[in-house]
JSON list of C-alpha atoms in Angstrom, two decimals:
[
{"chain": "A", "resi": 1, "resn": "UNK", "atom": "CA", "xyz": [-205.33, -35.03, 1.09]},
{"chain": "A", "resi": 2, "resn": "UNK", "atom": "CA", "xyz": [-207.26, -31.74, 1.28]},
{"chain": "A", "resi": 3, "resn": "UNK", "atom": "CA", "xyz": [-210.50, -31.81, -0.74]},
{"chain": "A", "resi": 4, "resn": "UNK", "atom": "CA", "xyz": [-209.37, -28.94, -2.97]},
{"chain": "A", "resi": 5, "resn": "UNK", "atom": "CA", "xyz": [-206.04, -30.55, -3.88]},
{"chain": "A", "resi": 6, "resn": "UNK", "atom": "CA", "xyz": [-205.32, -29.97, -7.60]},
{"chain": "A", "resi": 7, "resn": "UNK", "atom": "CA", "xyz": [-206.00, -33.10, -9.65]},
{"chain": "A", "resi": 8, "resn": "UNK", "atom": "CA", "xyz": [-203.80, -32.38, -12.67]},
{"chain": "A", "resi": 9, "resn": "UNK", "atom": "CA", "xyz": [-200.40, -30.75, -13.14]},
{"chain": "A", "resi": 10, "resn": "UNK", "atom": "CA", "xyz": [-202.10, -27.88, -14.96]},
{"chain": "A", "resi": 11, "resn": "UNK", "atom": "CA", "xyz": [-204.49, -27.34, -12.05]},
{"chain": "A", "resi": 12, "resn": "UNK", "atom": "CA", "xyz": [-201.56, -27.47, -9.63]},
{"chain": "A", "resi": 13, "resn": "UNK", "atom": "CA", "xyz": [-199.68, -24.84, -11.63]},
{"chain": "A", "resi": 14, "resn": "UNK", "atom": "CA", "xyz": [-202.71, -22.55, -11.82]},
{"chain": "A", "resi": 15, "resn": "UNK", "atom": "CA", "xyz": [-203.40, -22.92, -8.09]},
{"chain": "A", "resi": 16, "resn": "UNK", "atom": "CA", "xyz": [-199.75, -22.25, -7.20]},
{"chain": "A", "resi": 17, "resn": "UNK", "atom": "CA", "xyz": [-199.65, -19.17, -9.43]},
{"chain": "A", "resi": 18, "resn": "UNK", "atom": "CA", "xyz": [-202.93, -17.88, -7.97]},
{"chain": "A", "resi": 19, "resn": "UNK", "atom": "CA", "xyz": [-201.83, -18.43, -4.36]},
{"chain": "A", "resi": 20, "resn": "UNK", "atom": "CA", "xyz": [-198.46, -16.83, -5.06]},
{"chain": "A", "resi": 21, "resn": "UNK", "atom": "CA", "xyz": [-200.02, -13.74, -6.65]},
{"chain": "A", "resi": 22, "resn": "UNK", "atom": "CA", "xyz": [-202.65, -13.35, -3.92]},
{"chain": "A", "resi": 23, "resn": "UNK", "atom": "CA", "xyz": [-200.47, -13.87, -0.86]},
{"chain": "A", "resi": 24, "resn": "UNK", "atom": "CA", "xyz": [-197.43, -11.96, -2.11]},
{"chain": "A", "resi": 25, "resn": "UNK", "atom": "CA", "xyz": [-199.69, -9.07, -3.06]},
{"chain": "A", "resi": 26, "resn": "UNK", "atom": "CA", "xyz": [-201.36, -9.09, 0.35]},
{"chain": "A", "resi": 27, "resn": "UNK", "atom": "CA", "xyz": [-197.98, -9.24, 2.10]},
{"chain": "A", "resi": 28, "resn": "UNK", "atom": "CA", "xyz": [-196.79, -6.32, -0.01]},
{"chain": "A", "resi": 29, "resn": "UNK", "atom": "CA", "xyz": [-199.90, -4.30, 0.88]},
{"chain": "A", "resi": 30, "resn": "UNK", "atom": "CA", "xyz": [-199.33, -4.92, 4.58]},
{"chain": "A", "resi": 31, "resn": "UNK", "atom": "CA", "xyz": [-195.67, -3.91, 4.18]},
{"chain": "A", "resi": 32, "resn": "UNK", "atom": "CA", "xyz": [-196.73, -0.66, 2.51]},
{"chain": "A", "resi": 33, "resn": "UNK", "atom": "CA", "xyz": [-199.20, -0.02, 5.34]},
{"chain": "A", "resi": 34, "resn": "UNK", "atom": "CA", "xyz": [-196.38, -0.74, 7.83]},
{"chain": "A", "resi": 35, "resn": "UNK", "atom": "CA", "xyz": [-194.22, 1.92, 6.19]},
{"chain": "A", "resi": 36, "resn": "UNK", "atom": "CA", "xyz": [-197.07, 4.44, 6.32]},
{"chain": "A", "resi": 37, "resn": "UNK", "atom": "CA", "xyz": [-197.74, 3.68, 10.00]},
{"chain": "A", "resi": 38, "resn": "UNK", "atom": "CA", "xyz": [-194.02, 3.93, 10.75]},
{"chain": "A", "resi": 39, "resn": "UNK", "atom": "CA", "xyz": [-193.89, 7.40, 9.19]},
{"chain": "A", "resi": 40, "resn": "UNK", "atom": "CA", "xyz": [-196.72, 8.40, 11.53]},
{"chain": "A", "resi": 41, "resn": "UNK", "atom": "CA", "xyz": [-194.95, 6.72, 14.51]},
{"chain": "A", "resi": 42, "resn": "UNK", "atom": "CA", "xyz": [-197.82, 4.31, 15.19]},
{"chain": "A", "resi": 43, "resn": "UNK", "atom": "CA", "xyz": [-195.44, 1.68, 16.55]},
{"chain": "A", "resi": 44, "resn": "UNK", "atom": "CA", "xyz": [-197.94, -0.84, 17.89]},
{"chain": "A", "resi": 45, "resn": "UNK", "atom": "CA", "xyz": [-199.82, -0.75, 14.60]},
{"chain": "A", "resi": 46, "resn": "UNK", "atom": "CA", "xyz": [-196.48, -1.29, 12.87]},
{"chain": "A", "resi": 47, "resn": "UNK", "atom": "CA", "xyz": [-195.90, -4.45, 14.90]},
{"chain": "A", "resi": 48, "resn": "UNK", "atom": "CA", "xyz": [-199.34, -5.78, 13.99]},
{"chain": "A", "resi": 49, "resn": "UNK", "atom": "CA", "xyz": [-198.78, -5.01, 10.30]},
{"chain": "A", "resi": 50, "resn": "UNK", "atom": "CA", "xyz": [-195.39, -6.77, 10.31]},
{"chain": "A", "resi": 51, "resn": "UNK", "atom": "CA", "xyz": [-197.14, -9.76, 11.86]},
{"chain": "A", "resi": 52, "resn": "UNK", "atom": "CA", "xyz": [-199.62, -9.70, 8.97]},
{"chain": "A", "resi": 53, "resn": "UNK", "atom": "CA", "xyz": [-196.79, -9.59, 6.44]},
{"chain": "A", "resi": 54, "resn": "UNK", "atom": "CA", "xyz": [-195.17, -12.65, 8.02]},
{"chain": "A", "resi": 55, "resn": "UNK", "atom": "CA", "xyz": [-198.47, -14.52, 8.30]},
{"chain": "A", "resi": 56, "resn": "UNK", "atom": "CA", "xyz": [-199.25, -13.94, 4.62]},
{"chain": "A", "resi": 57, "resn": "UNK", "atom": "CA", "xyz": [-195.76, -14.92, 3.50]},
{"chain": "A", "resi": 58, "resn": "UNK", "atom": "CA", "xyz": [-195.85, -18.20, 5.41]},
{"chain": "A", "resi": 59, "resn": "UNK", "atom": "CA", "xyz": [-199.41, -19.05, 4.42]},
{"chain": "A", "resi": 60, "resn": "UNK", "atom": "CA", "xyz": [-198.70, -18.27, 0.78]},
{"chain": "A", "resi": 61, "resn": "UNK", "atom": "CA", "xyz": [-195.59, -20.44, 0.86]},
{"chain": "A", "resi": 62, "resn": "UNK", "atom": "CA", "xyz": [-197.48, -23.35, 2.40]},
{"chain": "A", "resi": 63, "resn": "UNK", "atom": "CA", "xyz": [-200.23, -23.06, -0.20]},
{"chain": "A", "resi": 64, "resn": "UNK", "atom": "CA", "xyz": [-197.80, -22.89, -3.12]},
{"chain": "A", "resi": 65, "resn": "UNK", "atom": "CA", "xyz": [-195.73, -25.84, -1.89]},
{"chain": "A", "resi": 66, "resn": "UNK", "atom": "CA", "xyz": [-198.42, -28.09, -0.40]},
{"chain": "A", "resi": 67, "resn": "UNK", "atom": "CA", "xyz": [-201.76, -26.54, -1.40]},
{"chain": "A", "resi": 68, "resn": "UNK", "atom": "CA", "xyz": [-202.60, -26.42, 2.30]},
{"chain": "A", "resi": 69, "resn": "UNK", "atom": "CA", "xyz": [-202.34, -23.95, 5.15]},
{"chain": "A", "resi": 70, "resn": "UNK", "atom": "CA", "xyz": [-203.97, -24.19, 8.55]},
{"chain": "A", "resi": 71, "resn": "UNK", "atom": "CA", "xyz": [-205.17, -20.55, 8.24]},
{"chain": "A", "resi": 72, "resn": "UNK", "atom": "CA", "xyz": [-203.73, -19.96, 11.70]},
{"chain": "A", "resi": 73, "resn": "UNK", "atom": "CA", "xyz": [-202.56, -16.59, 13.01]},
{"chain": "A", "resi": 74, "resn": "UNK", "atom": "CA", "xyz": [-199.83, -18.21, 15.10]},
{"chain": "A", "resi": 75, "resn": "UNK", "atom": "CA", "xyz": [-196.71, -17.27, 13.14]},
{"chain": "A", "resi": 76, "resn": "UNK", "atom": "CA", "xyz": [-194.55, -19.51, 15.32]},
{"chain": "A", "resi": 77, "resn": "UNK", "atom": "CA", "xyz": [-196.59, -22.51, 14.19]},
{"chain": "A", "resi": 78, "resn": "UNK", "atom": "CA", "xyz": [-196.58, -21.32, 10.57]},
{"chain": "A", "resi": 79, "resn": "UNK", "atom": "CA", "xyz": [-192.81, -20.75, 10.70]},
{"chain": "A", "resi": 80, "resn": "UNK", "atom": "CA", "xyz": [-192.22, -24.28, 11.97]},
{"chain": "A", "resi": 81, "resn": "UNK", "atom": "CA", "xyz": [-194.36, -25.75, 9.19]},
{"chain": "A", "resi": 82, "resn": "UNK", "atom": "CA", "xyz": [-192.60, -23.67, 6.53]},
{"chain": "A", "resi": 83, "resn": "UNK", "atom": "CA", "xyz": [-189.10, -24.45, 7.82]},
{"chain": "A", "resi": 84, "resn": "UNK", "atom": "CA", "xyz": [-189.86, -28.16, 7.62]},
{"chain": "A", "resi": 85, "resn": "UNK", "atom": "CA", "xyz": [-190.55, -27.71, 3.91]},
{"chain": "A", "resi": 86, "resn": "UNK", "atom": "CA", "xyz": [-187.47, -25.62, 3.10]},
{"chain": "A", "resi": 87, "resn": "UNK", "atom": "CA", "xyz": [-184.41, -25.27, 5.33]},
{"chain": "A", "resi": 88, "resn": "UNK", "atom": "CA", "xyz": [-183.42, -22.02, 3.55]},
{"chain": "A", "resi": 89, "resn": "UNK", "atom": "CA", "xyz": [-185.99, -20.35, 5.78]},
{"chain": "A", "resi": 90, "resn": "UNK", "atom": "CA", "xyz": [-184.39, -21.46, 9.03]},
{"chain": "A", "resi": 91, "resn": "UNK", "atom": "CA", "xyz": [-181.79, -18.72, 9.36]},
{"chain": "A", "resi": 92, "resn": "UNK", "atom": "CA", "xyz": [-184.21, -15.88, 8.58]},
{"chain": "A", "resi": 93, "resn": "UNK", "atom": "CA", "xyz": [-185.02, -15.62, 12.28]},
{"chain": "A", "resi": 94, "resn": "UNK", "atom": "CA", "xyz": [-181.89, -15.89, 14.45]},
{"chain": "A", "resi": 95, "resn": "UNK", "atom": "CA", "xyz": [-182.39, -17.97, 17.59]},
{"chain": "A", "resi": 96, "resn": "UNK", "atom": "CA", "xyz": [-178.91, -17.87, 19.09]},
{"chain": "A", "resi": 97, "resn": "UNK", "atom": "CA", "xyz": [-179.77, -15.65, 22.00]},
{"chain": "A", "resi": 98, "resn": "UNK", "atom": "CA", "xyz": [-182.69, -15.19, 24.32]},
{"chain": "A", "resi": 99, "resn": "UNK", "atom": "CA", "xyz": [-183.07, -11.63, 22.97]},
{"chain": "A", "resi": 100, "resn": "UNK", "atom": "CA", "xyz": [-183.39, -12.88, 19.37]},
{"chain": "A", "resi": 101, "resn": "UNK", "atom": "CA", "xyz": [-186.01, -15.45, 20.35]},
{"chain": "A", "resi": 102, "resn": "UNK", "atom": "CA", "xyz": [-187.85, -12.78, 22.35]},
{"chain": "A", "resi": 103, "resn": "UNK", "atom": "CA", "xyz": [-188.03, -10.53, 19.29]},
{"chain": "A", "resi": 104, "resn": "UNK", "atom": "CA", "xyz": [-189.91, -13.17, 17.30]},
{"chain": "A", "resi": 105, "resn": "UNK", "atom": "CA", "xyz": [-192.17, -13.80, 20.28]},
{"chain": "A", "resi": 106, "resn": "UNK", "atom": "CA", "xyz": [-192.89, -10.07, 20.44]},
{"chain": "A", "resi": 107, "resn": "UNK", "atom": "CA", "xyz": [-193.86, -10.15, 16.75]},
{"chain": "A", "resi": 108, "resn": "UNK", "atom": "CA", "xyz": [-196.06, -13.20, 17.37]},
{"chain": "A", "resi": 109, "resn": "UNK", "atom": "CA", "xyz": [-197.75, -11.44, 20.29]},
{"chain": "A", "resi": 110, "resn": "UNK", "atom": "CA", "xyz": [-198.44, -8.37, 18.16]},
{"chain": "A", "resi": 111, "resn": "UNK", "atom": "CA", "xyz": [-201.43, -10.07, 16.52]},
{"chain": "A", "resi": 112, "resn": "UNK", "atom": "CA", "xyz": [-203.49, -9.50, 19.66]},
{"chain": "A", "resi": 113, "resn": "UNK", "atom": "CA", "xyz": [-201.49, -7.49, 22.14]},
{"chain": "A", "resi": 114, "resn": "UNK", "atom": "CA", "xyz": [-200.42, -4.68, 19.81]},
{"chain": "A", "resi": 115, "resn": "UNK", "atom": "CA", "xyz": [-204.08, -3.96, 19.14]},
{"chain": "A", "resi": 116, "resn": "UNK", "atom": "CA", "xyz": [-205.75, -4.73, 22.44]},
{"chain": "A", "resi": 117, "resn": "UNK", "atom": "CA", "xyz": [-203.24, -4.41, 25.28]},
{"chain": "A", "resi": 118, "resn": "UNK", "atom": "CA", "xyz": [-202.14, -1.05, 26.58]},
{"chain": "A", "resi": 119, "resn": "UNK", "atom": "CA", "xyz": [-199.14, -2.84, 28.08]},
{"chain": "A", "resi": 120, "resn": "UNK", "atom": "CA", "xyz": [-197.71, -3.91, 24.72]},
{"chain": "A", "resi": 121, "resn": "UNK", "atom": "CA", "xyz": [-194.77, -1.70, 23.79]},
{"chain": "A", "resi": 122, "resn": "UNK", "atom": "CA", "xyz": [-192.33, -1.92, 20.91]},
{"chain": "A", "resi": 123, "resn": "UNK", "atom": "CA", "xyz": [-189.51, 0.43, 20.04]},
{"chain": "A", "resi": 124, "resn": "UNK", "atom": "CA", "xyz": [-188.45, 1.85, 16.70]},
{"chain": "A", "resi": 125, "resn": "UNK", "atom": "CA", "xyz": [-185.17, -0.11, 17.01]},
{"chain": "A", "resi": 126, "resn": "UNK", "atom": "CA", "xyz": [-187.08, -3.37, 17.55]},
{"chain": "A", "resi": 127, "resn": "UNK", "atom": "CA", "xyz": [-189.26, -2.62, 14.53]},
{"chain": "A", "resi": 128, "resn": "UNK", "atom": "CA", "xyz": [-186.19, -1.85, 12.42]},
{"chain": "A", "resi": 129, "resn": "UNK", "atom": "CA", "xyz": [-184.66, -5.20, 13.35]},
{"chain": "A", "resi": 130, "resn": "UNK", "atom": "CA", "xyz": [-187.91, -7.08, 12.74]},
{"chain": "A", "resi": 131, "resn": "UNK", "atom": "CA", "xyz": [-188.59, -5.35, 9.43]},
{"chain": "A", "resi": 132, "resn": "UNK", "atom": "CA", "xyz": [-185.10, -6.29, 8.23]},
{"chain": "A", "resi": 133, "resn": "UNK", "atom": "CA", "xyz": [-185.84, -9.94, 8.99]},
{"chain": "A", "resi": 134, "resn": "UNK", "atom": "CA", "xyz": [-189.25, -9.63, 7.30]},
{"chain": "A", "resi": 135, "resn": "UNK", "atom": "CA", "xyz": [-187.57, -8.30, 4.14]},
{"chain": "A", "resi": 136, "resn": "UNK", "atom": "CA", "xyz": [-185.26, -11.33, 4.10]},
{"chain": "A", "resi": 137, "resn": "UNK", "atom": "CA", "xyz": [-188.22, -13.65, 4.65]},
{"chain": "A", "resi": 138, "resn": "UNK", "atom": "CA", "xyz": [-190.07, -12.03, 1.75]},
{"chain": "A", "resi": 139, "resn": "UNK", "atom": "CA", "xyz": [-187.07, -12.53, -0.55]},
{"chain": "A", "resi": 140, "resn": "UNK", "atom": "CA", "xyz": [-186.68, -16.18, 0.46]},
{"chain": "A", "resi": 141, "resn": "UNK", "atom": "CA", "xyz": [-190.38, -16.94, 0.11]},
{"chain": "A", "resi": 142, "resn": "UNK", "atom": "CA", "xyz": [-190.40, -15.30, -3.32]},
{"chain": "A", "resi": 143, "resn": "UNK", "atom": "CA", "xyz": [-187.40, -17.42, -4.43]},
{"chain": "A", "resi": 144, "resn": "UNK", "atom": "CA", "xyz": [-188.85, -20.68, -3.07]},
{"chain": "A", "resi": 145, "resn": "UNK", "atom": "CA", "xyz": [-192.30, -20.11, -4.55]},
{"chain": "A", "resi": 146, "resn": "UNK", "atom": "CA", "xyz": [-190.87, -19.03, -7.90]},
{"chain": "A", "resi": 147, "resn": "UNK", "atom": "CA", "xyz": [-188.76, -22.20, -8.01]},
{"chain": "A", "resi": 148, "resn": "UNK", "atom": "CA", "xyz": [-191.83, -24.33, -7.21]},
{"chain": "A", "resi": 149, "resn": "UNK", "atom": "CA", "xyz": [-193.84, -22.68, -9.97]},
{"chain": "A", "resi": 150, "resn": "UNK", "atom": "CA", "xyz": [-190.95, -23.19, -12.42]},
{"chain": "A", "resi": 151, "resn": "UNK", "atom": "CA", "xyz": [-190.79, -26.87, -11.40]},
{"chain": "A", "resi": 152, "resn": "UNK", "atom": "CA", "xyz": [-194.52, -27.27, -12.04]},
{"chain": "A", "resi": 153, "resn": "UNK", "atom": "CA", "xyz": [-194.11, -25.62, -15.46]},
{"chain": "A", "resi": 154, "resn": "UNK", "atom": "CA", "xyz": [-191.21, -27.96, -16.27]},
{"chain": "A", "resi": 155, "resn": "UNK", "atom": "CA", "xyz": [-193.26, -30.98, -15.19]},
{"chain": "A", "resi": 156, "resn": "UNK", "atom": "CA", "xyz": [-196.04, -29.96, -17.57]},
{"chain": "A", "resi": 157, "resn": "UNK", "atom": "CA", "xyz": [-193.56, -29.38, -20.40]},
{"chain": "A", "resi": 158, "resn": "UNK", "atom": "CA", "xyz": [-191.98, -32.83, -19.85]},
{"chain": "A", "resi": 159, "resn": "UNK", "atom": "CA", "xyz": [-195.40, -34.43, -19.78]},
{"chain": "A", "resi": 160, "resn": "UNK", "atom": "CA", "xyz": [-196.40, -32.74, -23.03]},
{"chain": "A", "resi": 161, "resn": "UNK", "atom": "CA", "xyz": [-193.10, -33.69, -24.66]},
{"chain": "A", "resi": 162, "resn": "UNK", "atom": "CA", "xyz": [-193.60, -37.32, -23.64]},
{"chain": "A", "resi": 163, "resn": "UNK", "atom": "CA", "xyz": [-197.12, -37.30, -25.06]},
{"chain": "A", "resi": 164, "resn": "UNK", "atom": "CA", "xyz": [-195.89, -35.67, -28.29]},
{"chain": "A", "resi": 165, "resn": "UNK", "atom": "CA", "xyz": [-193.11, -38.26, -28.52]},
{"chain": "A", "resi": 166, "resn": "UNK", "atom": "CA", "xyz": [-195.58, -41.14, -28.18]},
{"chain": "A", "resi": 167, "resn": "UNK", "atom": "CA", "xyz": [-197.83, -39.52, -30.77]},
{"chain": "A", "resi": 168, "resn": "UNK", "atom": "CA", "xyz": [-194.91, -39.29, -33.21]},
{"chain": "A", "resi": 169, "resn": "UNK", "atom": "CA", "xyz": [-193.99, -42.92, -32.62]},
{"chain": "A", "resi": 170, "resn": "UNK", "atom": "CA", "xyz": [-197.57, -44.02, -33.28]},
{"chain": "A", "resi": 171, "resn": "UNK", "atom": "CA", "xyz": [-197.70, -41.95, -36.47]},
{"chain": "A", "resi": 172, "resn": "UNK", "atom": "CA", "xyz": [-194.45, -43.50, -37.71]},
{"chain": "A", "resi": 173, "resn": "UNK", "atom": "CA", "xyz": [-195.68, -47.00, -36.84]},
{"chain": "A", "resi": 174, "resn": "UNK", "atom": "CA", "xyz": [-199.01, -46.31, -38.56]},
{"chain": "A", "resi": 175, "resn": "UNK", "atom": "CA", "xyz": [-197.13, -45.19, -41.70]},
{"chain": "A", "resi": 176, "resn": "UNK", "atom": "CA", "xyz": [-194.90, -48.27, -41.66]},
{"chain": "A", "resi": 177, "resn": "UNK", "atom": "CA", "xyz": [-197.78, -50.69, -41.38]},
{"chain": "A", "resi": 178, "resn": "UNK", "atom": "CA", "xyz": [-200.19, -48.97, -43.69]},
{"chain": "A", "resi": 179, "resn": "UNK", "atom": "CA", "xyz": [-200.85, -51.56, -46.42]},
{"chain": "A", "resi": 180, "resn": "UNK", "atom": "CA", "xyz": [-203.09, -49.66, -48.79]}
]
């Protein structure tokens, strides 16, 4: 168990809400920057920014669901970890053809190559396809994280209701056996 694992349901809820807010906000900022770079036709920068969106979405999801992320830039590794936690993520990135698999690899490579290699090239059409998949990923991550936060809230509510129920039972028993 990671040392900063929440110790109470309330701590878990607060941590999940904080991670969700932070990582979704960061992903949204990178997506806005992607749109700005796209308008200026900075295609390699666009690829890097889409990579950052995906990295933040996966890391945020892992933190909300498990309170752990490896803080790794390898989005293939992060994707595999996330897909093991929720199969609804699996079809976000089609893998049926070599070309589809190559597109995700190109996005993965963008972390370094889009910034540092003059040989890295990406087209507007490739970015359009990738950004469409990124939008779907963002929607799915938002749904999954929102459901997890709702489940944590429900767990706390059930716990409080059980405590209130026991309190009421004790009060009734105390009243029954009060021989004053």
